mmCIF file of C-alpha atoms in Angstrom:
data_model
loop_
_atom_site.group_PDB
_atom_site.id
_atom_site.type_symbol
_atom_site.label_atom_id
_atom_site.label_comp_id
_atom_site.label_asym_id
_atom_site.label_seq_id
_atom_site.Cartn_x
_atom_site.Cartn_y
_atom_site.Cartn_z
ATOM 1 C CA MET A 1 27.482 -11.752 32.626
ATOM 2 C CA LYS A 2 31.094 -12.763 31.980
ATOM 3 C CA ARG A 3 30.829 -15.215 34.885
ATOM 4 C CA LEU A 4 27.846 -16.880 33.241
ATOM 5 C CA LEU A 5 29.562 -17.341 29.880
ATOM 6 C CA GLU A 6 32.744 -18.571 31.563
ATOM 7 C CA PHE A 7 30.708 -21.036 33.621
ATOM 8 C CA ALA A 8 29.424 -22.897 30.541
ATOM 9 C CA PRO A 9 29.054 -22.206 26.807
ATOM 10 C CA GLU A 10 25.432 -23.396 26.967
ATOM 11 C CA CYS A 11 23.178 -23.017 30.002
ATOM 12 C CA LEU A 12 19.642 -23.837 30.952
ATOM 13 C CA LEU A 13 18.307 -20.887 32.939
ATOM 14 C CA CYS A 14 15.709 -21.174 35.668
ATOM 15 C CA HIS A 15 14.224 -18.450 37.865
ATOM 16 C CA VAL A 16 15.117 -19.275 41.470
ATOM 17 C CA GLY A 17 11.487 -18.880 42.470
ATOM 18 C CA TYR A 18 10.530 -21.836 40.287
ATOM 19 C CA LEU A 19 13.448 -24.186 40.946
ATOM 20 C CA ALA A 20 11.124 -26.817 42.419
ATOM 21 C CA SER A 21 9.522 -27.259 38.990
ATOM 22 C CA LEU A 22 12.744 -28.749 37.559
ATOM 23 C CA PRO A 23 12.961 -32.552 37.885
ATOM 24 C CA GLU A 24 15.405 -33.813 40.503
ATOM 25 C CA TRP A 25 17.049 -36.137 37.972
ATOM 26 C CA PHE A 26 18.154 -32.990 36.119
ATOM 27 C CA THR A 27 19.239 -30.740 38.995
ATOM 28 C CA ALA A 28 21.086 -33.461 40.930
ATOM 29 C CA ALA A 29 23.349 -34.350 38.027
ATOM 30 C CA ARG A 30 24.356 -30.892 36.863
ATOM 31 C CA ALA A 31 26.721 -28.112 37.907
ATOM 32 C CA SER A 32 24.937 -24.845 38.627
ATOM 33 C CA LEU A 33 25.639 -21.162 39.215
ATOM 34 C CA GLN A 34 23.332 -18.572 40.777
ATOM 35 C CA LEU A 35 23.437 -14.946 39.637
ATOM 36 C CA GLY A 36 20.733 -12.775 41.138
ATOM 37 C CA ASP A 37 17.350 -14.385 40.514
ATOM 38 C CA ILE A 38 18.735 -16.729 37.857
ATOM 39 C CA LEU A 39 20.061 -20.230 38.401
ATOM 40 C CA ALA A 40 22.131 -21.516 35.480
ATOM 41 C CA PHE A 41 22.758 -25.201 34.779
ATOM 42 C CA ASP A 42 25.546 -26.424 32.524
ATOM 43 C CA VAL A 43 23.925 -28.210 29.559
ATOM 44 C CA ALA A 44 26.871 -28.219 27.165
ATOM 45 C CA ARG A 45 26.911 -31.639 25.497
ATOM 46 C CA ALA A 46 23.663 -32.517 27.297
ATOM 47 C CA ASP A 47 21.328 -33.062 24.349
ATOM 48 C CA ASP A 48 19.698 -36.093 25.959
ATOM 49 C CA ALA A 49 18.772 -34.121 29.077
ATOM 50 C CA LEU A 50 17.279 -31.299 27.007
ATOM 51 C CA THR A 51 15.300 -33.810 24.963
ATOM 52 C CA ARG A 52 13.817 -35.252 28.169
ATOM 53 C CA LEU A 53 12.950 -31.786 29.502
ATOM 54 C CA ARG A 54 11.268 -30.390 26.385
ATOM 55 C CA PRO A 55 7.934 -32.275 26.767
ATOM 56 C CA LEU A 56 7.628 -30.741 30.250
ATOM 57 C CA ALA A 57 8.129 -27.170 29.006
ATOM 58 C CA ILE A 58 5.551 -24.769 27.618
ATOM 59 C CA ASP A 59 7.498 -24.597 24.343
ATOM 60 C CA ASP A 60 10.363 -26.544 22.801
ATOM 61 C CA MET A 61 12.919 -24.432 24.689
ATOM 62 C CA PRO A 62 14.576 -22.684 21.738
ATOM 63 C CA ARG A 63 18.060 -21.351 22.378
ATOM 64 C CA VAL A 64 18.167 -17.580 22.890
ATOM 65 C CA MET A 65 21.139 -15.228 22.530
ATOM 66 C CA ASP A 66 23.099 -18.231 21.193
ATOM 67 C CA HIS A 67 23.885 -19.534 24.694
ATOM 68 C CA PHE A 68 20.755 -20.007 26.778
ATOM 69 C CA TYR A 69 17.742 -22.284 27.076
ATOM 70 C CA LEU A 70 14.818 -20.987 29.141
ATOM 71 C CA TRP A 71 13.031 -23.271 31.566
ATOM 72 C CA THR A 72 9.296 -22.525 31.497
ATOM 73 C CA PRO A 73 7.302 -25.485 32.840
ATOM 74 C CA ARG A 74 3.850 -26.146 31.435
ATOM 75 C CA SER A 75 2.484 -26.002 34.972
ATOM 76 C CA ILE A 76 3.643 -22.380 35.517
ATOM 77 C CA PRO A 77 3.534 -20.494 32.175
ATOM 78 C CA ALA A 78 3.699 -17.091 33.909
ATOM 79 C CA CYS A 79 7.232 -17.782 35.128
ATOM 80 C CA ARG A 80 8.600 -17.223 31.610
ATOM 81 C CA GLN A 81 8.260 -13.456 31.856
ATOM 82 C CA ASP A 82 9.840 -13.412 35.322
ATOM 83 C CA LEU A 83 12.818 -15.308 33.916
ATOM 84 C CA LEU A 84 13.150 -13.040 30.875
ATOM 85 C CA ASP A 85 12.956 -9.921 33.025
ATOM 86 C CA ALA A 86 15.720 -11.249 35.288
ATOM 87 C CA LEU A 87 17.856 -12.339 32.319
ATOM 88 C CA PHE A 88 17.742 -8.994 30.520
ATOM 89 C CA GLU A 89 18.382 -7.055 33.721
ATOM 90 C CA LEU A 90 21.441 -9.269 34.284
ATOM 91 C CA THR A 91 22.768 -9.019 30.714
ATOM 92 C CA ALA A 92 21.876 -5.410 29.806
ATOM 93 C CA VAL A 93 25.366 -3.924 30.178
ATOM 94 C CA ASP A 94 27.010 -6.756 28.193
ATOM 95 C CA PHE A 95 24.097 -7.356 25.833
ATOM 96 C CA GLU A 96 25.760 -6.082 22.661
ATOM 97 C CA HIS A 97 28.779 -8.326 23.325
ATOM 98 C CA ILE A 98 26.536 -11.394 23.568
ATOM 99 C CA ILE A 99 24.407 -10.891 20.464
ATOM 100 C CA ARG A 100 25.476 -9.974 16.922
ATOM 101 C CA PRO A 101 24.776 -6.218 16.724
ATOM 102 C CA GLU A 102 25.260 -5.838 12.971
ATOM 103 C CA GLN A 103 22.895 -8.737 12.300
ATOM 104 C CA ASN A 104 20.310 -7.071 14.523
ATOM 105 C CA ARG A 105 20.777 -3.709 12.804
ATOM 106 C CA ASP A 106 20.368 -5.409 9.431
ATOM 107 C CA ASN A 107 17.056 -6.819 10.605
ATOM 108 C CA ILE A 108 15.932 -3.394 11.846
ATOM 109 C CA ARG A 109 16.751 -1.887 8.430
ATOM 110 C CA CYS A 110 14.640 -4.589 6.798
ATOM 111 C CA LEU A 111 11.710 -3.896 9.132
ATOM 112 C CA LEU A 112 11.879 -0.138 8.570
ATOM 113 C CA ASN A 113 12.064 -0.714 4.807
ATOM 114 C CA ILE A 114 8.936 -2.882 5.022
ATOM 115 C CA ILE A 115 7.164 -0.044 6.843
ATOM 116 C CA SER A 116 8.312 2.493 4.234
ATOM 117 C CA ARG A 117 7.209 0.232 1.388
ATOM 118 C CA HIS A 118 3.786 -0.323 2.956
ATOM 119 C CA PHE A 119 3.200 3.418 3.292
ATOM 120 C CA GLN A 120 4.579 3.932 -0.234
ATOM 121 C CA GLY A 121 7.448 6.106 0.873
ATOM 122 C CA GLN A 122 5.274 8.628 2.713
ATOM 123 C CA ARG A 123 6.576 9.947 6.014
ATOM 124 C CA VAL A 124 5.360 7.787 8.893
ATOM 125 C CA ALA A 125 4.761 10.127 11.823
ATOM 126 C CA ARG A 126 5.129 7.842 14.832
ATOM 127 C CA ILE A 127 7.003 4.533 14.850
ATOM 128 C CA LEU A 128 7.562 2.375 17.942
ATOM 129 C CA ASP A 129 10.433 -0.062 18.421
ATOM 130 C CA PHE A 130 8.729 -2.621 20.683
ATOM 131 C CA GLY A 131 11.348 -4.491 22.703
ATOM 132 C CA CYS A 132 13.998 -1.932 21.810
ATOM 133 C CA GLY A 133 16.639 -3.383 24.128
ATOM 134 C CA THR A 134 19.759 -1.224 24.357
ATOM 135 C CA GLY A 135 18.736 0.974 21.427
ATOM 136 C CA LEU A 136 20.389 -0.674 18.431
ATOM 137 C CA SER A 137 17.688 0.866 16.235
ATOM 138 C CA ALA A 138 18.873 4.412 17.007
ATOM 139 C CA GLN A 139 21.847 4.214 14.632
ATOM 140 C CA VAL A 140 19.698 2.822 11.818
ATOM 141 C CA ALA A 141 17.021 5.463 12.398
ATOM 142 C CA SER A 142 19.655 8.189 12.267
ATOM 143 C CA GLU A 143 20.974 6.852 8.953
ATOM 144 C CA LEU A 144 17.447 6.854 7.507
ATOM 145 C CA GLY A 145 16.409 10.189 9.001
ATOM 146 C CA ILE A 146 13.662 8.610 11.119
ATOM 147 C CA HIS A 147 12.604 9.558 14.649
ATOM 148 C CA LEU A 148 11.823 6.511 16.766
ATOM 149 C CA HIS A 149 10.065 5.818 20.023
ATOM 150 C CA GLY A 150 11.172 2.800 22.038
ATOM 151 C CA TYR A 151 9.655 0.505 24.622
ATOM 152 C CA ASP A 152 11.299 -2.167 26.736
ATOM 153 C CA ARG A 153 10.396 -3.816 30.034
ATOM 154 C CA CYS A 154 13.984 -3.772 31.325
ATOM 155 C CA PRO A 155 14.986 -0.580 33.214
ATOM 156 C CA LYS A 156 18.718 -0.965 32.500
ATOM 157 C CA MET A 157 18.096 -1.467 28.793
ATOM 158 C CA ARG A 158 15.761 1.536 28.659
ATOM 159 C CA SER A 159 18.477 3.676 30.214
ATOM 160 C CA LEU A 160 21.009 2.544 27.604
ATOM 161 C CA ALA A 161 18.501 3.052 24.775
ATOM 162 C CA ALA A 162 17.746 6.589 25.963
ATOM 163 C CA GLU A 163 21.475 7.357 25.811
ATOM 164 C CA GLN A 164 21.374 6.306 22.149
ATOM 165 C CA GLY A 165 18.622 8.831 21.413
ATOM 166 C CA LEU A 166 15.395 6.826 21.471
ATOM 167 C CA GLN A 167 12.337 8.458 23.019
ATOM 168 C CA LEU A 168 11.427 5.883 25.653
ATOM 169 C CA MET A 169 8.138 4.690 27.083
ATOM 170 C CA VAL A 170 8.184 3.038 30.507
ATOM 171 C CA PRO A 171 5.771 0.182 31.316
ATOM 172 C CA GLU A 172 3.450 2.477 33.291
ATOM 173 C CA GLN A 173 3.043 4.709 30.225
ATOM 174 C CA PHE A 174 2.699 1.807 27.819
ATOM 175 C CA ASN A 175 0.084 0.010 29.894
ATOM 176 C CA ASN A 176 -2.007 3.119 30.535
ATOM 177 C CA VAL A 177 -2.280 4.445 26.976
ATOM 178 C CA CYS A 178 -5.935 4.095 25.985
ATOM 179 C CA LEU A 179 -5.850 5.822 22.593
ATOM 180 C CA PRO A 180 -4.132 4.788 19.347
ATOM 181 C CA VAL A 181 -0.982 6.878 18.978
ATOM 182 C CA PHE A 182 1.391 4.951 16.667
ATOM 183 C CA ASN A 183 1.237 4.539 12.897
ATOM 184 C CA ALA A 184 3.625 1.590 12.867
ATOM 185 C CA VAL A 185 5.301 -0.772 15.307
ATOM 186 C CA PHE A 186 8.232 -3.061 14.580
ATOM 187 C CA CYS A 187 9.509 -5.972 16.645
ATOM 188 C CA SER A 188 13.074 -7.099 15.968
ATOM 189 C CA TYR A 189 13.954 -10.508 17.406
ATOM 190 C CA VAL A 190 11.111 -10.197 19.912
ATOM 191 C CA PHE A 191 8.358 -12.618 18.938
ATOM 192 C CA HIS A 192 10.426 -15.771 19.495
ATOM 193 C CA LEU A 193 10.570 -14.756 23.172
ATOM 194 C CA LEU A 194 6.758 -15.055 23.329
ATOM 195 C CA PRO A 195 5.594 -11.640 24.604
ATOM 196 C CA THR A 196 2.618 -11.859 26.955
ATOM 197 C CA LYS A 197 -0.892 -11.691 25.535
ATOM 198 C CA ASP A 198 -1.490 -8.587 27.646
ATOM 199 C CA ASP A 199 1.457 -6.815 26.004
ATOM 200 C CA LEU A 200 0.363 -7.854 22.504
ATOM 201 C CA CYS A 201 -3.212 -6.707 23.099
ATOM 202 C CA GLN A 202 -1.972 -3.380 24.474
ATOM 203 C CA LEU A 203 0.282 -3.043 21.442
ATOM 204 C CA TRP A 204 -2.815 -3.317 19.281
ATOM 205 C CA THR A 205 -4.657 -0.757 21.419
ATOM 206 C CA ILE A 206 -2.023 1.924 20.798
ATOM 207 C CA LEU A 207 -1.889 1.260 17.031
ATOM 208 C CA LYS A 208 -3.805 3.734 14.870
ATOM 209 C CA PRO A 209 -6.415 2.523 12.333
ATOM 210 C CA GLY A 210 -4.557 1.748 9.121
ATOM 211 C CA GLY A 211 -1.401 1.139 11.143
ATOM 212 C CA ILE A 212 0.781 -1.955 11.028
ATOM 213 C CA VAL A 213 2.829 -4.204 13.273
ATOM 214 C CA VAL A 214 5.763 -5.882 11.515
ATOM 215 C CA GLY A 215 8.240 -8.370 12.879
ATOM 216 C CA ASN A 216 10.573 -11.208 12.070
ATOM 217 C CA PHE A 217 9.931 -14.702 13.368
ATOM 218 C CA HIS A 218 13.253 -16.389 14.007
ATOM 219 C CA LYS A 219 12.801 -20.049 12.989
ATOM 220 C CA ASP A 220 9.047 -19.200 13.037
ATOM 221 C CA HIS A 221 9.033 -19.369 16.854
ATOM 222 C CA GLY A 222 6.124 -17.350 18.237
ATOM 223 C CA LEU A 223 4.307 -17.002 14.911
ATOM 224 C CA HIS A 224 1.266 -18.980 16.006
ATOM 225 C CA GLU A 225 0.961 -17.115 19.306
ATOM 226 C CA ALA A 226 1.318 -13.619 17.823
ATOM 227 C CA SER A 227 -0.918 -14.330 14.819
ATOM 228 C CA THR A 228 -3.638 -15.816 17.006
ATOM 229 C CA CYS A 229 -3.604 -12.828 19.360
ATOM 230 C CA PHE A 230 -3.564 -10.128 16.673
ATOM 231 C CA MET A 231 -6.186 -11.829 14.514
ATOM 232 C CA LYS A 232 -8.513 -12.056 17.520
ATOM 233 C CA CYS A 233 -8.108 -8.272 17.687
ATOM 234 C CA GLY A 234 -9.226 -8.058 14.052
ATOM 235 C CA ALA A 235 -5.873 -7.884 12.278
ATOM 236 C CA ARG A 236 -5.277 -8.786 8.665
ATOM 237 C CA ALA A 237 -2.144 -10.913 8.671
ATOM 238 C CA HIS A 238 0.128 -11.791 5.787
ATOM 239 C CA GLU A 239 3.696 -12.852 5.206
ATOM 240 C CA VAL A 240 5.968 -10.227 3.680
ATOM 241 C CA GLU A 241 8.029 -11.523 0.788
ATOM 242 C CA ASP A 242 10.858 -10.099 -1.312
ATOM 243 C CA VAL A 243 12.723 -8.725 1.697
ATOM 244 C CA SER A 244 16.365 -8.045 0.878
ATOM 245 C CA CYS A 245 18.667 -8.682 3.855
ATOM 246 C CA ARG A 246 22.340 -9.443 4.404
ATOM 247 C CA PHE A 247 21.533 -12.083 7.028
ATOM 248 C CA GLN A 248 18.817 -14.665 7.579
ATOM 249 C CA HIS A 249 16.280 -13.441 10.131
ATOM 250 C CA GLY A 250 13.377 -15.844 9.680
ATOM 251 C CA SER A 251 10.038 -15.054 8.086
ATOM 252 C CA TYR A 252 8.554 -11.548 8.106
ATOM 253 C CA TRP A 253 4.899 -10.947 8.894
ATOM 254 C CA MET A 254 2.706 -7.869 8.856
ATOM 255 C CA PHE A 255 -0.453 -7.325 10.896
ATOM 256 C CA VAL A 256 -2.678 -4.536 9.595
ATOM 257 C CA ARG A 257 -5.305 -2.715 11.631
ATOM 258 C CA HIS A 258 -8.448 -1.852 9.664
ATOM 259 C CA GLU A 259 -9.138 1.794 8.842
#
């Protein structure tokens, strides 16, 4: 990961399997570095190039982890998840040095407080941290006396999260659960990465009647996609206001499953 950050302060990342989808005018004029399945292009001070690329992408290519733009062409939307999987596997060990851990923990506290407020302070039996990463929520849960389950697609991140004390679900378990088992699910800095519809629908499947999914929407990225998916499943959706946080985390939304 250090090599990637030393290569350029801002990179456009492309999965090597989809390199042909990048225009030649972009690839021919830019320095690049390959790490595993990821090809990184230096886009520092390249606003014009990014502006030209954005209409060709499935979204407006928001910057993630403060350093990276993700190349997901409109013609191959499925490649986004392949790229994210490769990126998190590559960055897992250094992840907490790339992001702002205390800002993330502050957001997790806010999400857990929203859950507590919704259930009027009653003990919530089973809570899932969806997209738990390296387990930053474990410290917050310990402070609040809460037991958390965690789920993440990345094997290296799951291993690190388990070391922090989260009870982990692997994808095979997550995808094969057919009964509602969780009272609440929170998603911290997850929705702007556009989780797959399959994952969102499965998230709803494992949520108990009367349960809630809460998450922050950084710069409102992913709000339309998540709201559309959950509301098709029958969710009641509303923005959560009066959330007291130390940092700005975007808007907060709650999706409630009917009793």
